[in-house]
mmCIF file of C-alpha atoms in Angstrom:
data_model
loop_
_atom_site.group_PDB
_atom_site.id
_atom_site.type_symbol
_atom_site.label_atom_id
_atom_site.label_comp_id
_atom_site.label_asym_id
_atom_site.label_seq_id
_atom_site.Cartn_x
_atom_site.Cartn_y
_atom_site.Cartn_z
ATOM 1 C CA VAL X 123 27.253 -2.317 -26.199
ATOM 2 C CA ASN X 124 27.161 0.994 -24.425
ATOM 3 C CA LYS X 125 23.457 1.379 -23.723
ATOM 4 C CA GLY X 126 23.977 5.020 -22.791
ATOM 5 C CA GLN X 127 24.618 5.897 -26.422
ATOM 6 C CA PRO X 128 21.987 8.238 -27.875
ATOM 7 C CA LYS X 129 20.868 5.780 -30.563
ATOM 8 C CA TYR X 130 19.871 3.243 -27.862
ATOM 9 C CA GLU X 131 18.370 5.774 -25.478
ATOM 10 C CA LYS X 132 15.017 5.757 -27.313
ATOM 11 C CA TYR X 133 14.602 2.052 -26.468
ATOM 12 C CA LYS X 134 14.980 2.592 -22.735
ATOM 13 C CA LEU X 135 11.793 1.838 -20.787
ATOM 14 C CA SER X 136 10.517 4.295 -18.228
ATOM 15 C CA LYS X 137 9.637 3.258 -14.683
ATOM 16 C CA GLU X 138 5.945 3.430 -15.623
ATOM 17 C CA GLU X 139 6.506 1.175 -18.638
ATOM 18 C CA TRP X 140 8.330 -1.342 -16.434
ATOM 19 C CA LYS X 141 5.429 -1.269 -13.955
ATOM 20 C CA LEU X 142 2.988 -1.887 -16.800
ATOM 21 C CA LEU X 143 5.083 -4.784 -18.115
ATOM 22 C CA THR X 144 5.152 -6.287 -14.627
ATOM 23 C CA LEU X 145 1.347 -6.162 -14.457
ATOM 24 C CA ILE X 146 1.005 -7.640 -17.949
ATOM 25 C CA HIS X 147 3.346 -10.445 -16.901
ATOM 26 C CA GLU X 148 1.222 -11.089 -13.806
ATOM 27 C CA VAL X 149 -1.945 -11.449 -15.907
ATOM 28 C CA LEU X 150 -0.351 -13.574 -18.611
ATOM 29 C CA ALA X 151 1.375 -15.820 -16.056
ATOM 30 C CA GLU X 152 -2.046 -17.177 -15.087
ATOM 31 C CA ALA X 153 -2.809 -18.090 -18.701
ATOM 32 C CA ALA X 154 0.638 -19.674 -18.991
ATOM 33 C CA LYS X 155 -0.093 -21.876 -15.951
ATOM 34 C CA VAL X 156 -3.287 -23.115 -17.577
ATOM 35 C CA GLN X 157 -1.606 -23.689 -20.927
ATOM 36 C CA GLU X 158 1.125 -25.671 -19.171
ATOM 37 C CA MET X 159 -1.521 -28.001 -17.712
ATOM 38 C CA PHE X 160 -2.712 -28.778 -21.244
ATOM 39 C CA SER X 161 0.800 -29.516 -22.478
ATOM 40 C CA ALA X 162 1.190 -32.930 -20.892
ATOM 41 C CA GLU X 163 2.735 -35.425 -23.271
ATOM 42 C CA TYR X 164 2.222 -38.597 -21.284
ATOM 43 C CA TYR X 165 -1.259 -38.397 -19.797
ATOM 44 C CA PRO X 166 -4.670 -37.166 -20.959
ATOM 45 C CA THR X 167 -5.622 -33.636 -19.963
ATOM 46 C CA ILE X 168 -9.202 -33.264 -21.228
ATOM 47 C CA TRP X 169 -10.584 -33.677 -17.710
ATOM 48 C CA GLN X 170 -8.659 -30.541 -16.690
ATOM 49 C CA ILE X 171 -10.235 -28.221 -19.249
ATOM 50 C CA LEU X 172 -13.305 -27.056 -17.314
ATOM 51 C CA PRO X 173 -11.544 -26.587 -13.958
ATOM 52 C CA SER X 174 -8.749 -24.744 -15.770
ATOM 53 C CA TYR X 175 -11.187 -22.385 -17.501
ATOM 54 C CA GLU X 176 -12.898 -21.767 -14.171
ATOM 55 C CA TYR X 177 -9.557 -21.091 -12.471
ATOM 56 C CA LEU X 178 -8.472 -18.646 -15.173
ATOM 57 C CA LEU X 179 -11.852 -16.897 -15.181
ATOM 58 C CA ALA X 180 -11.667 -16.475 -11.404
ATOM 59 C CA GLN X 181 -8.115 -15.118 -11.564
ATOM 60 C CA TRP X 182 -8.927 -12.668 -14.348
ATOM 61 C CA HIS X 183 -12.104 -11.541 -12.554
ATOM 62 C CA GLU X 184 -9.912 -10.702 -9.562
ATOM 63 C CA PHE X 185 -7.569 -8.756 -11.825
ATOM 64 C CA SER X 186 -10.528 -6.909 -13.383
ATOM 65 C CA ALA X 187 -11.363 -5.531 -9.926
ATOM 66 C CA ASP X 188 -7.763 -4.788 -8.920
ATOM 67 C CA PRO X 189 -7.064 -1.021 -8.981
ATOM 68 C CA ARG X 190 -3.418 -1.698 -9.888
ATOM 69 C CA MET X 191 -4.643 -3.196 -13.162
ATOM 70 C CA ILE X 192 -6.882 -0.299 -14.236
ATOM 71 C CA THR X 193 -4.977 0.289 -17.486
ATOM 72 C CA LEU X 194 -5.320 -3.408 -18.319
ATOM 73 C CA TRP X 195 -9.020 -3.717 -17.500
ATOM 74 C CA PRO X 196 -10.191 -3.503 -21.150
ATOM 75 C CA ALA X 197 -7.762 -6.261 -22.188
ATOM 76 C CA ILE X 198 -8.641 -8.395 -19.157
ATOM 77 C CA GLU X 199 -12.364 -7.985 -19.856
ATOM 78 C CA ALA X 200 -11.798 -8.989 -23.491
ATOM 79 C CA GLY X 201 -9.926 -12.074 -22.281
ATOM 80 C CA ILE X 202 -12.750 -12.947 -19.890
ATOM 81 C CA GLU X 203 -15.333 -12.613 -22.668
ATOM 82 C CA SER X 204 -13.257 -14.828 -24.954
ATOM 83 C CA LEU X 205 -12.873 -17.476 -22.239
ATOM 84 C CA LYS X 206 -16.604 -17.375 -21.487
ATOM 85 C CA LYS X 207 -17.368 -17.903 -25.167
ATOM 86 C CA TYR X 208 -15.311 -21.090 -25.288
ATOM 87 C CA TYR X 209 -16.381 -22.215 -21.825
ATOM 88 C CA ASN X 210 -20.039 -21.953 -22.862
ATOM 89 C CA LYS X 211 -19.350 -24.037 -25.963
ATOM 90 C CA THR X 212 -18.452 -26.954 -23.699
ATOM 91 C CA ASP X 213 -22.157 -27.283 -22.853
ATOM 92 C CA ASN X 214 -22.679 -28.661 -26.362
ATOM 93 C CA SER X 215 -19.721 -31.025 -26.233
ATOM 94 C CA PRO X 216 -20.155 -34.765 -25.620
ATOM 95 C CA ALA X 217 -16.834 -34.661 -23.762
ATOM 96 C CA HIS X 218 -18.533 -32.469 -21.153
ATOM 97 C CA VAL X 219 -20.887 -35.330 -20.251
ATOM 98 C CA VAL X 220 -18.041 -37.834 -20.053
ATOM 99 C CA LEU X 221 -16.087 -35.551 -17.729
ATOM 100 C CA MET X 222 -18.942 -35.224 -15.281
#
């Protein structure tokens, strides 16, 4: 397919859009790492939940202070708030006591 054809030109990403996608990938890669830890098929992963939440919160807090990520700050902050909500729910979980 000749991507230089006018009908495909409107789908071409600008340099700024590519930069934004790169930053989005950087943020989401951290969540993907955590999700991968929970995907084990052959061994239990419940003991990894709290350290994983803490890791992801720390990473996203770093991103929320990174000037390169300024356009993503609202989304990162929303992600942090969502993680905190679920992290705080672990206080009421009996599994939390077992993991300690």
